[in-house]
mmCIF file of C-alpha atoms in Angstrom:
data_model
loop_
_atom_site.group_PDB
_atom_site.id
_atom_site.type_symbol
_atom_site.label_atom_id
_atom_site.label_comp_id
_atom_site.label_asym_id
_atom_site.label_seq_id
_atom_site.Cartn_x
_atom_site.Cartn_y
_atom_site.Cartn_z
ATOM 1 C CA MET A 1 10.263 2.572 -8.616
ATOM 2 C CA SER A 2 9.113 5.009 -5.833
ATOM 3 C CA GLY A 3 13.128 6.240 -5.776
ATOM 4 C CA LYS A 4 12.930 7.084 -9.030
ATOM 5 C CA ILE A 5 9.539 8.518 -8.944
ATOM 6 C CA LEU A 6 10.833 10.936 -6.276
ATOM 7 C CA ASN A 7 13.750 11.879 -8.162
ATOM 8 C CA LYS A 8 11.708 12.989 -10.629
ATOM 9 C CA ALA A 9 9.367 14.863 -8.729
ATOM 10 C CA LYS A 10 11.977 16.946 -7.142
ATOM 11 C CA LYS A 11 13.017 18.076 -10.371
ATOM 12 C CA VAL A 12 9.570 19.890 -10.735
ATOM 13 C CA MET A 13 8.873 20.571 -6.914
ATOM 14 C CA PRO A 14 11.966 22.166 -5.828
ATOM 15 C CA ASN A 15 10.166 22.559 -2.226
ATOM 16 C CA LEU A 16 10.135 18.839 -1.618
ATOM 17 C CA MET A 17 12.222 18.067 1.572
ATOM 18 C CA GLY A 18 12.586 14.848 3.396
ATOM 19 C CA GLY A 19 14.391 12.058 4.505
ATOM 20 C CA ALA A 20 14.875 8.761 6.268
ATOM 21 C CA ALA A 21 15.569 7.271 9.574
ATOM 22 C CA ASP A 22 18.781 6.535 8.838
ATOM 23 C CA LEU A 23 17.234 3.794 5.807
ATOM 24 C CA ALA A 24 17.653 6.279 2.947
ATOM 25 C CA PRO A 25 19.394 3.557 0.433
ATOM 26 C CA SER A 26 16.681 0.881 1.658
ATOM 27 C CA THR A 27 13.687 2.785 1.060
ATOM 28 C CA LYS A 28 14.935 4.410 -1.895
ATOM 29 C CA THR A 29 14.415 8.025 -0.408
ATOM 30 C CA TYR A 30 17.459 10.068 -1.067
ATOM 31 C CA MET A 31 17.168 12.666 -3.901
ATOM 32 C CA GLU A 32 20.297 12.813 -5.647
ATOM 33 C CA GLY A 33 22.082 15.883 -6.285
ATOM 34 C CA ALA A 34 19.913 18.121 -4.134
ATOM 35 C CA GLY A 35 22.004 17.986 -1.125
ATOM 36 C CA ASP A 36 22.208 17.177 2.224
ATOM 37 C CA PHE A 37 20.686 19.371 4.585
ATOM 38 C CA SER A 38 23.039 20.634 7.944
ATOM 39 C CA ALA A 39 24.203 23.309 9.913
ATOM 40 C CA GLU A 40 26.464 24.106 7.202
ATOM 41 C CA ASN A 41 24.543 23.856 4.534
ATOM 42 C CA TYR A 42 20.926 24.965 4.741
ATOM 43 C CA ALA A 43 20.128 24.603 1.096
ATOM 44 C CA GLY A 44 20.655 20.464 0.834
ATOM 45 C CA SER A 45 17.034 18.703 0.782
ATOM 46 C CA ASN A 46 17.846 15.136 2.076
ATOM 47 C CA MET A 47 17.327 15.253 5.950
ATOM 48 C CA HIS A 48 19.758 12.552 8.111
ATOM 49 C CA PHE A 49 16.827 12.125 10.600
ATOM 50 C CA GLY A 50 18.749 9.071 12.654
ATOM 51 C CA VAL A 51 17.310 6.136 14.070
ATOM 52 C CA ARG A 52 14.628 8.081 15.689
ATOM 53 C CA GLU A 53 11.507 7.561 13.823
ATOM 54 C CA MET A 54 8.817 9.757 16.039
ATOM 55 C CA ALA A 55 10.893 12.492 16.071
ATOM 56 C CA MET A 56 11.574 12.188 12.441
ATOM 57 C CA ALA A 57 7.832 12.492 11.921
ATOM 58 C CA ALA A 58 7.049 15.485 13.923
ATOM 59 C CA ILE A 59 9.770 17.159 12.604
ATOM 60 C CA GLY A 60 7.974 16.503 8.901
ATOM 61 C CA ASN A 61 4.955 17.779 10.688
ATOM 62 C CA GLY A 62 6.830 21.287 12.033
ATOM 63 C CA MET A 63 7.963 21.552 8.309
ATOM 64 C CA MET A 64 4.502 21.249 7.098
ATOM 65 C CA LEU A 65 2.860 23.563 9.460
ATOM 66 C CA HIS A 66 5.849 26.378 8.832
ATOM 67 C CA GLY A 67 4.712 26.128 5.107
ATOM 68 C CA GLY A 68 6.405 26.912 1.968
ATOM 69 C CA LEU A 69 7.947 23.068 1.839
ATOM 70 C CA ARG A 70 6.465 19.746 0.897
ATOM 71 C CA SER A 71 7.559 17.047 3.009
ATOM 72 C CA PHE A 72 8.108 13.297 3.560
ATOM 73 C CA VAL A 73 9.489 10.853 6.019
ATOM 74 C CA SER A 74 10.974 7.245 5.474
ATOM 75 C CA THR A 75 11.738 3.975 7.571
ATOM 76 C CA PHE A 76 10.435 0.569 7.366
ATOM 77 C CA PHE A 77 6.749 -0.566 7.491
ATOM 78 C CA VAL A 78 7.430 -2.285 10.734
ATOM 79 C CA PHE A 79 9.052 0.252 12.480
ATOM 80 C CA SER A 80 5.665 2.444 12.257
ATOM 81 C CA ASP A 81 4.554 1.754 15.062
ATOM 82 C CA TYR A 82 7.317 4.419 16.689
ATOM 83 C CA VAL A 83 5.998 6.716 14.074
ATOM 84 C CA LYS A 84 2.163 6.306 15.162
ATOM 85 C CA PRO A 85 2.171 9.057 17.668
ATOM 86 C CA MET A 86 2.932 11.871 15.172
ATOM 87 C CA ALA A 87 0.935 10.510 12.244
ATOM 88 C CA ARG A 88 -1.842 10.588 14.163
ATOM 89 C CA LEU A 89 -1.532 14.397 15.030
ATOM 90 C CA SER A 90 -0.773 14.892 10.847
ATOM 91 C CA ALA A 91 -4.080 13.564 10.510
ATOM 92 C CA LEU A 92 -5.600 15.348 13.567
ATOM 93 C CA MET A 93 -3.928 18.647 12.089
ATOM 94 C CA LYS A 94 -4.826 17.836 8.474
ATOM 95 C CA LEU A 95 -0.989 17.780 7.088
ATOM 96 C CA PRO A 96 -0.505 16.679 4.325
ATOM 97 C CA LEU A 97 2.839 14.796 5.030
ATOM 98 C CA THR A 98 4.018 11.873 3.115
ATOM 99 C CA TYR A 99 5.104 8.796 4.952
ATOM 100 C CA VAL A 100 7.139 6.341 2.723
ATOM 101 C CA LEU A 101 6.761 3.131 4.573
ATOM 102 C CA THR A 102 8.710 0.162 3.246
ATOM 103 C CA HIS A 103 9.614 -3.619 3.226
ATOM 104 C CA ASP A 104 5.570 -4.062 3.592
ATOM 105 C CA SER A 105 5.225 -7.518 4.179
ATOM 106 C CA ILE A 106 6.431 -10.972 5.173
ATOM 107 C CA GLY A 107 8.380 -10.318 1.841
ATOM 108 C CA VAL A 108 10.880 -8.994 4.205
ATOM 109 C CA GLY A 109 12.195 -12.691 4.283
ATOM 110 C CA GLU A 110 15.121 -13.629 6.302
ATOM 111 C CA ASP A 111 15.064 -10.615 8.459
ATOM 112 C CA GLY A 112 12.148 -13.015 10.559
ATOM 113 C CA PRO A 113 9.188 -12.029 12.126
ATOM 114 C CA THR A 114 10.943 -8.967 14.390
ATOM 115 C CA HIS A 115 10.783 -7.174 11.074
ATOM 116 C CA GLU A 116 7.864 -8.335 8.920
ATOM 117 C CA PRO A 117 4.918 -6.029 9.464
ATOM 118 C CA ILE A 118 1.355 -8.093 10.305
ATOM 119 C CA GLU A 119 -0.931 -5.380 11.687
ATOM 120 C CA GLN A 120 0.386 -1.994 10.804
ATOM 121 C CA LEU A 121 -1.841 -1.845 7.804
ATOM 122 C CA ALA A 122 -4.548 -2.355 9.745
ATOM 123 C CA MET A 123 -3.630 0.423 12.291
ATOM 124 C CA PHE A 124 -2.979 3.376 9.607
ATOM 125 C CA ARG A 125 -5.975 2.467 7.851
ATOM 126 C CA SER A 126 -8.021 2.621 10.531
ATOM 127 C CA MET A 127 -7.049 6.481 11.537
ATOM 128 C CA PRO A 128 -9.614 8.877 10.480
ATOM 129 C CA GLY A 129 -8.478 11.314 7.610
ATOM 130 C CA PHE A 130 -5.223 9.416 6.728
ATOM 131 C CA ALA A 131 -4.749 7.468 3.385
ATOM 132 C CA VAL A 132 -2.928 4.584 3.290
ATOM 133 C CA TYR A 133 -1.766 3.206 -0.666
ATOM 134 C CA ARG A 134 -0.120 0.086 -1.030
ATOM 135 C CA PRO A 135 0.205 0.024 -4.849
ATOM 136 C CA CYS A 136 1.089 -3.245 -7.161
ATOM 137 C CA ASP A 137 3.719 -1.988 -9.582
ATOM 138 C CA ALA A 138 4.840 0.956 -10.924
ATOM 139 C CA THR A 139 2.150 2.851 -12.592
ATOM 140 C CA GLU A 140 0.016 2.131 -9.345
ATOM 141 C CA THR A 141 3.112 3.559 -7.451
ATOM 142 C CA ALA A 142 3.103 6.704 -9.608
ATOM 143 C CA ALA A 143 -0.321 7.297 -8.720
ATOM 144 C CA ALA A 144 0.155 6.967 -4.958
ATOM 145 C CA TRP A 145 3.179 9.417 -5.086
ATOM 146 C CA TYR A 146 1.010 11.820 -7.770
ATOM 147 C CA TYR A 147 -2.071 11.648 -4.571
ATOM 148 C CA ALA A 148 0.283 12.262 -1.593
ATOM 149 C CA LEU A 149 2.119 14.999 -3.281
ATOM 150 C CA THR A 150 -1.187 16.771 -4.538
ATOM 151 C CA ASN A 151 -3.970 16.227 -2.073
ATOM 152 C CA GLN A 152 -3.901 19.292 0.134
ATOM 153 C CA ASP A 153 -5.305 18.279 3.480
ATOM 154 C CA THR A 154 -4.677 14.329 4.205
ATOM 155 C CA PRO A 155 -1.331 12.278 5.165
ATOM 156 C CA THR A 156 -0.742 9.991 3.142
ATOM 157 C CA ALA A 157 1.360 6.378 3.793
ATOM 158 C CA LEU A 158 2.829 4.814 0.478
ATOM 159 C CA VAL A 159 3.141 1.236 1.720
ATOM 160 C CA LEU A 160 5.574 -0.429 -0.458
ATOM 161 C CA SER A 161 6.846 -3.992 -1.345
ATOM 162 C CA ARG A 162 10.898 -4.875 -0.777
ATOM 163 C CA GLN A 163 10.870 -7.535 -3.447
ATOM 164 C CA ASN A 164 10.347 -6.483 -6.739
ATOM 165 C CA LEU A 165 7.131 -6.536 -8.683
ATOM 166 C CA PRO A 166 5.832 -7.058 -12.305
ATOM 167 C CA GLN A 167 4.017 -4.665 -14.503
ATOM 168 C CA MET A 168 0.497 -5.807 -14.166
ATOM 169 C CA ALA A 169 -0.766 -5.469 -18.024
ATOM 170 C CA GLY A 170 -3.923 -3.601 -16.377
ATOM 171 C CA SER A 171 -3.042 -1.242 -13.828
ATOM 172 C CA SER A 172 -3.678 2.508 -14.438
ATOM 173 C CA LYS A 173 -4.384 6.164 -13.443
ATOM 174 C CA GLU A 174 -7.993 4.655 -12.216
ATOM 175 C CA ALA A 175 -5.493 3.495 -8.588
ATOM 176 C CA LEU A 176 -6.108 7.191 -7.804
ATOM 177 C CA LYS A 177 -9.903 6.206 -6.812
ATOM 178 C CA GLY A 178 -8.498 3.729 -4.268
ATOM 179 C CA ALA A 179 -9.837 0.340 -6.210
ATOM 180 C CA TYR A 180 -10.769 -0.503 -9.847
ATOM 181 C CA ILE A 181 -11.229 -3.264 -12.275
ATOM 182 C CA LEU A 182 -7.691 -4.669 -12.895
ATOM 183 C CA GLU A 183 -8.919 -7.498 -15.344
ATOM 184 C CA ASP A 184 -12.908 -8.466 -15.700
ATOM 185 C CA SER A 185 -14.496 -11.565 -16.155
ATOM 186 C CA ASP A 186 -15.920 -12.073 -20.060
ATOM 187 C CA LYS A 187 -19.071 -12.396 -18.666
ATOM 188 C CA GLU A 188 -21.351 -9.531 -17.915
ATOM 189 C CA THR A 189 -21.677 -10.331 -14.455
ATOM 190 C CA PRO A 190 -18.848 -12.252 -12.956
ATOM 191 C CA ASP A 191 -18.932 -15.611 -11.579
ATOM 192 C CA GLY A 192 -16.754 -14.024 -8.410
ATOM 193 C CA ILE A 193 -14.492 -10.987 -7.427
ATOM 194 C CA ILE A 194 -10.298 -11.673 -6.502
ATOM 195 C CA ILE A 195 -9.604 -8.454 -4.293
ATOM 196 C CA ALA A 196 -5.933 -7.734 -3.564
ATOM 197 C CA SER A 197 -3.412 -5.344 -3.166
ATOM 198 C CA GLY A 198 0.740 -4.898 -3.514
ATOM 199 C CA SER A 199 2.342 -7.642 -4.180
ATOM 200 C CA GLU A 200 -0.858 -9.817 -4.123
ATOM 201 C CA VAL A 201 -2.235 -8.404 -7.337
ATOM 202 C CA ASN A 202 -0.016 -10.590 -9.466
ATOM 203 C CA LEU A 203 -1.229 -13.691 -7.837
ATOM 204 C CA ALA A 204 -4.961 -12.886 -7.869
ATOM 205 C CA VAL A 205 -4.355 -12.545 -12.016
ATOM 206 C CA SER A 206 -2.381 -15.496 -12.027
ATOM 207 C CA ALA A 207 -5.221 -17.109 -10.084
ATOM 208 C CA LYS A 208 -7.571 -15.619 -12.825
ATOM 209 C CA ALA A 209 -6.429 -17.655 -15.516
ATOM 210 C CA GLU A 210 -6.559 -20.741 -13.791
ATOM 211 C CA LEU A 211 -9.877 -20.402 -12.931
ATOM 212 C CA LYS A 212 -11.056 -19.576 -16.534
ATOM 213 C CA ASN A 213 -9.703 -22.655 -17.460
ATOM 214 C CA ALA A 214 -11.493 -24.219 -14.892
ATOM 215 C CA GLY A 215 -14.664 -22.511 -16.066
ATOM 216 C CA ILE A 216 -15.092 -19.710 -12.898
ATOM 217 C CA ASP A 217 -15.082 -16.575 -14.716
ATOM 218 C CA VAL A 218 -14.203 -14.058 -12.150
ATOM 219 C CA ARG A 219 -13.406 -10.475 -12.131
ATOM 220 C CA VAL A 220 -9.731 -9.066 -10.267
ATOM 221 C CA VAL A 221 -10.035 -5.964 -8.450
ATOM 222 C CA SER A 222 -6.904 -4.003 -7.555
ATOM 223 C CA MET A 223 -7.343 -1.951 -4.220
ATOM 224 C CA PRO A 224 -4.456 -0.041 -3.390
ATOM 225 C CA SER A 225 -6.336 2.380 -1.191
ATOM 226 C CA MET A 226 -9.638 1.453 0.950
ATOM 227 C CA ASP A 227 -9.490 5.147 2.520
ATOM 228 C CA VAL A 228 -9.602 6.476 -1.056
ATOM 229 C CA PHE A 229 -11.605 3.792 -2.843
ATOM 230 C CA GLU A 230 -14.420 4.870 0.354
ATOM 231 C CA LYS A 231 -14.303 8.388 -1.201
ATOM 232 C CA GLN A 232 -15.663 7.599 -4.003
ATOM 233 C CA SER A 233 -19.639 7.632 -5.182
ATOM 234 C CA GLU A 234 -21.919 4.693 -4.511
ATOM 235 C CA GLU A 235 -22.424 4.331 -8.044
ATOM 236 C CA TYR A 236 -18.544 4.107 -8.840
ATOM 237 C CA LYS A 237 -18.410 1.672 -5.718
ATOM 238 C CA GLU A 238 -21.309 -0.392 -7.110
ATOM 239 C CA SER A 239 -19.693 -0.776 -10.691
ATOM 240 C CA VAL A 240 -16.288 -2.314 -9.219
ATOM 241 C CA LEU A 241 -17.889 -4.192 -6.625
ATOM 242 C CA PRO A 242 -21.347 -4.762 -7.238
ATOM 243 C CA LYS A 243 -23.747 -6.275 -4.588
ATOM 244 C CA SER A 244 -24.853 -8.797 -6.537
ATOM 245 C CA VAL A 245 -21.463 -10.548 -6.819
ATOM 246 C CA ARG A 246 -21.432 -12.215 -3.463
ATOM 247 C CA LYS A 247 -18.504 -15.163 -4.182
ATOM 248 C CA ARG A 248 -15.395 -12.818 -3.207
ATOM 249 C CA VAL A 249 -12.052 -13.817 -2.154
ATOM 250 C CA ALA A 250 -9.491 -11.033 -0.757
ATOM 251 C CA VAL A 251 -5.620 -11.569 -0.658
ATOM 252 C CA GLU A 252 -3.235 -9.561 1.345
ATOM 253 C CA ALA A 253 -0.314 -10.616 2.901
ATOM 254 C CA LEU A 254 -1.237 -8.869 5.975
ATOM 255 C CA SER A 255 -3.863 -8.911 9.003
ATOM 256 C CA ASP A 256 -7.192 -9.770 7.718
ATOM 257 C CA PHE A 257 -8.942 -6.971 9.674
ATOM 258 C CA GLY A 258 -10.928 -4.231 7.213
ATOM 259 C CA TRP A 259 -11.236 -6.926 4.579
ATOM 260 C CA TYR A 260 -14.447 -8.732 5.728
ATOM 261 C CA ARG A 261 -16.155 -5.151 4.808
ATOM 262 C CA TYR A 262 -15.762 -6.238 1.293
ATOM 263 C CA VAL A 263 -15.781 -10.008 1.221
ATOM 264 C CA GLY A 264 -19.268 -10.051 2.997
ATOM 265 C CA LEU A 265 -20.099 -12.798 5.201
ATOM 266 C CA ASP A 266 -19.951 -15.092 2.042
ATOM 267 C CA GLY A 267 -16.693 -14.490 1.053
ATOM 268 C CA LYS A 268 -13.125 -15.720 2.165
ATOM 269 C CA VAL A 269 -10.056 -14.179 3.495
ATOM 270 C CA ILE A 270 -6.372 -15.341 2.562
ATOM 271 C CA CYS A 271 -4.094 -13.398 4.646
ATOM 272 C CA MET A 272 -1.830 -13.559 7.878
ATOM 273 C CA LYS A 273 -3.514 -14.857 10.971
ATOM 274 C CA GLY A 274 -0.130 -14.737 13.150
ATOM 275 C CA PHE A 275 3.626 -13.441 12.772
ATOM 276 C CA GLY A 276 5.489 -14.094 9.974
ATOM 277 C CA ALA A 277 8.748 -16.551 10.008
ATOM 278 C CA SER A 278 12.452 -16.268 8.949
ATOM 279 C CA GLY A 279 13.829 -17.831 5.551
ATOM 280 C CA PRO A 280 13.614 -16.783 1.912
ATOM 281 C CA ALA A 281 10.604 -15.005 0.716
ATOM 282 C CA ASN A 282 9.179 -17.183 -1.758
ATOM 283 C CA GLN A 283 9.593 -19.943 0.481
ATOM 284 C CA LEU A 284 7.389 -17.530 3.021
ATOM 285 C CA PHE A 285 4.361 -17.086 0.657
ATOM 286 C CA GLU A 286 4.391 -20.492 -0.278
ATOM 287 C CA HIS A 287 4.535 -21.825 3.554
ATOM 288 C CA PHE A 288 1.619 -18.879 4.568
ATOM 289 C CA GLY A 289 -0.822 -19.894 1.596
ATOM 290 C CA PHE A 290 -0.133 -17.126 -0.895
ATOM 291 C CA THR A 291 0.096 -19.783 -4.043
ATOM 292 C CA VAL A 292 -1.893 -19.449 -7.046
ATOM 293 C CA GLU A 293 -2.781 -22.934 -6.113
ATOM 294 C CA ASN A 294 -4.722 -21.707 -2.945
ATOM 295 C CA VAL A 295 -6.101 -18.767 -4.147
ATOM 296 C CA VAL A 296 -7.881 -20.811 -7.103
ATOM 297 C CA ASN A 297 -9.114 -23.567 -4.445
ATOM 298 C CA THR A 298 -10.207 -20.944 -1.690
ATOM 299 C CA VAL A 299 -12.387 -19.377 -4.907
ATOM 300 C CA LYS A 300 -13.768 -22.914 -6.267
ATOM 301 C CA SER A 301 -14.728 -23.424 -2.273
ATOM 302 C CA LEU A 302 -17.206 -20.643 -2.620
ATOM 303 C CA PHE A 303 -19.229 -22.777 -5.309
#
């Protein structure tokens, strides 16, 4: 879906220019019909950076500093370690460069733990002046791209899944606020709250349905961007995550670093505690506890 959105964006933004570190077919960052930039073709909009992630991000920064262009760079999320020094400079210089970082979790599967990002999301979330979006479906992906291409002084990372994700009935442009109520409880005050991002949002919604059958009525909050959520008013943040509801569970197939801010001392986190493994994505999610059953049981353990 990200690739489709990018190709729609370039039709209304002729100054859009960027590419990938030799991974455009995988990161879906090739703009059809826009031509390839080269010494022979300065009119091309697609940049072929080669396998040089740090240099790629440095070039992206340079393009943004030059002005006139709206640039993006791309690679697999696990390789963002090589991007980090230049991403930090993007934030320091307040350059709204877009980082498209795909293959975002243990869902990378058979490529194994070397290619499965764990701590990288925490790394980018901890950076001042840097926005990170991990969308759960097409709607949130569109919101993430809109945020990235319209803000004027903040670099943005779009952290995207390798696997296909279902369209969530409750997703909306409220994703532009960083976090929002995707599915609410029938009660004025929910029994608990499940918070998730990306591919784990569908898991949270499925767990909510099972919990309802067990007499526990929870709220599901999608949190594609902690950074953007923190910029919202205190009133809005309280409306999404009321302090009175202390039974909270966060679900994300990456490091748990940063999640305790939202679940508190009474809550629990279902995240990765170590590196991944090699195997089909569905087997890995089950092995590491990213199942409806585990989410349901974790919520129940709070009561």
